[in-house]
């Protein structure tokens, strides 16, 4: 991929240098240890009461004090990032910026305004509006805070464990998560969730598969623009993305996990389906190409 000349996004939140949620938890742990001492004296009990009232009062007003405390706690624990890590973050920033350009154009065609998502880089674990997440889960999008979360260590796994190396494969993963953001903005995700509530387990899975395949198709649309408008693609790039789409299909992951392949439990689609929908988005380069629900 020819990405170095690309624009960098303003929407990166880099938490890698921080201790992340474990630091915040450490803070909570210290608080809990202080409580018995405070309870021993009258002044201590009053202080505790003030603290509790203050904490829940702030919470009531919508301010989470533990979260406010986290960034200051984390700055002290910042680590040096290796040049390789820095370059990877730079790359992610360019890809995100490129998806922004793509979706601004596509939304304009629909008479809508695209709202850019944030992308959080983290290490090991992170607190999101969707709960506590560990890197082992792979990158994900949280509709609650409209942020993408990625631990760059996942890219090592893609290369070493999933057999999907290459920068375009890495970009595809981001473009897929951005696809979920697009579905959230367009109301697709809400409709799917609603339909799933009245559906059987198998039907709900099917809806999930359709939603995932559509995100793959949207990733393909990004690929189309990256290629035609910005000439970022080099030989072999598309193969990389298709290989990645195939490598992280549910059937393949299930097989790798040592189980038999059970199509009704697929929530992302088979490798073949993922490749097909990515290609469709890439070849047609428009949102109409991606109706996986019909
Ligand atoms: Zn997905």
JSON list of N, CA and C and ligand atoms in Angstrom, two decimals, residues 139 176-177 180 183 211-213 215-216 267-268 274, ligand 1:
[
{"chain": "A", "resi": 139, "resn": "UNK", "atom": "N", "xyz": [-10.10, -6.35, 17.15]},
{"chain": "A", "resi": 139, "resn": "UNK", "atom": "CA", "xyz": [-10.64, -4.99, 17.09]},
{"chain": "A", "resi": 139, "resn": "UNK", "atom": "C", "xyz": [-12.17, -5.00, 17.09]},
{"chain": "A", "resi": 176, "resn": "UNK", "atom": "N", "xyz": [-13.50, -2.41, 7.93]},
{"chain": "A", "resi": 176, "resn": "UNK", "atom": "CA", "xyz": [-14.65, -3.23, 8.32]},
{"chain": "A", "resi": 176, "resn": "UNK", "atom": "C", "xyz": [-15.31, -2.65, 9.58]},
{"chain": "A", "resi": 177, "resn": "UNK", "atom": "N", "xyz": [-14.50, -2.28, 10.56]},
{"chain": "A", "resi": 177, "resn": "UNK", "atom": "CA", "xyz": [-15.06, -1.71, 11.80]},
{"chain": "A", "resi": 177, "resn": "UNK", "atom": "C", "xyz": [-15.72, -0.35, 11.51]},
{"chain": "A", "resi": 180, "resn": "UNK", "atom": "N", "xyz": [-19.18, -0.80, 10.45]},
{"chain": "A", "resi": 180, "resn": "UNK", "atom": "CA", "xyz": [-20.18, -0.91, 11.52]},
{"chain": "A", "resi": 180, "resn": "UNK", "atom": "C", "xyz": [-20.61, 0.48, 12.01]},
{"chain": "A", "resi": 183, "resn": "UNK", "atom": "N", "xyz": [-23.12, 1.67, 9.58]},
{"chain": "A", "resi": 183, "resn": "UNK", "atom": "CA", "xyz": [-24.41, 1.00, 9.84]},
{"chain": "A", "resi": 183, "resn": "UNK", "atom": "C", "xyz": [-25.12, 1.65, 11.03]},
{"chain": "A", "resi": 211, "resn": "UNK", "atom": "N", "xyz": [-25.32, -8.47, 8.66]},
{"chain": "A", "resi": 211, "resn": "UNK", "atom": "CA", "xyz": [-24.74, -7.20, 9.10]},
{"chain": "A", "resi": 211, "resn": "UNK", "atom": "C", "xyz": [-23.22, -7.22, 8.93]},
{"chain": "A", "resi": 212, "resn": "UNK", "atom": "N", "xyz": [-22.60, -8.34, 9.26]},
{"chain": "A", "resi": 212, "resn": "UNK", "atom": "CA", "xyz": [-21.15, -8.46, 9.12]},
{"chain": "A", "resi": 212, "resn": "UNK", "atom": "C", "xyz": [-20.73, -8.41, 7.65]},
{"chain": "A", "resi": 213, "resn": "UNK", "atom": "N", "xyz": [-21.48, -9.11, 6.81]},
{"chain": "A", "resi": 213, "resn": "UNK", "atom": "CA", "xyz": [-21.13, -9.12, 5.38]},
{"chain": "A", "resi": 213, "resn": "UNK", "atom": "C", "xyz": [-21.29, -7.72, 4.79]},
{"chain": "A", "resi": 215, "resn": "UNK", "atom": "N", "xyz": [-20.72, -4.98, 6.41]},
{"chain": "A", "resi": 215, "resn": "UNK", "atom": "CA", "xyz": [-19.52, -4.23, 6.84]},
{"chain": "A", "resi": 215, "resn": "UNK", "atom": "C", "xyz": [-18.33, -4.60, 5.96]},
{"chain": "A", "resi": 216, "resn": "UNK", "atom": "N", "xyz": [-18.26, -5.85, 5.52]},
{"chain": "A", "resi": 216, "resn": "UNK", "atom": "CA", "xyz": [-17.20, -6.26, 4.58]},
{"chain": "A", "resi": 216, "resn": "UNK", "atom": "C", "xyz": [-17.36, -5.54, 3.24]},
{"chain": "A", "resi": 267, "resn": "UNK", "atom": "N", "xyz": [-21.64, -16.07, 13.00]},
{"chain": "A", "resi": 267, "resn": "UNK", "atom": "CA", "xyz": [-22.12, -14.71, 13.19]},
{"chain": "A", "resi": 267, "resn": "UNK", "atom": "C", "xyz": [-21.40, -13.71, 12.29]},
{"chain": "A", "resi": 268, "resn": "UNK", "atom": "N", "xyz": [-20.39, -14.15, 11.58]},
{"chain": "A", "resi": 268, "resn": "UNK", "atom": "CA", "xyz": [-19.67, -13.25, 10.67]},
{"chain": "A", "resi": 268, "resn": "UNK", "atom": "C", "xyz": [-19.76, -13.66, 9.21]},
{"chain": "A", "resi": 274, "resn": "UNK", "atom": "N", "xyz": [-17.53, -13.71, 2.86]},
{"chain": "A", "resi": 274, "resn": "UNK", "atom": "CA", "xyz": [-16.83, -12.46, 3.20]},
{"chain": "A", "resi": 274, "resn": "UNK", "atom": "C", "xyz": [-16.04, -11.94, 2.01]},
{"chain": "B", "resi": 1, "resn": "LIG", "atom": "ZN1", "xyz": [-17.74, -7.00, 12.24]}
]
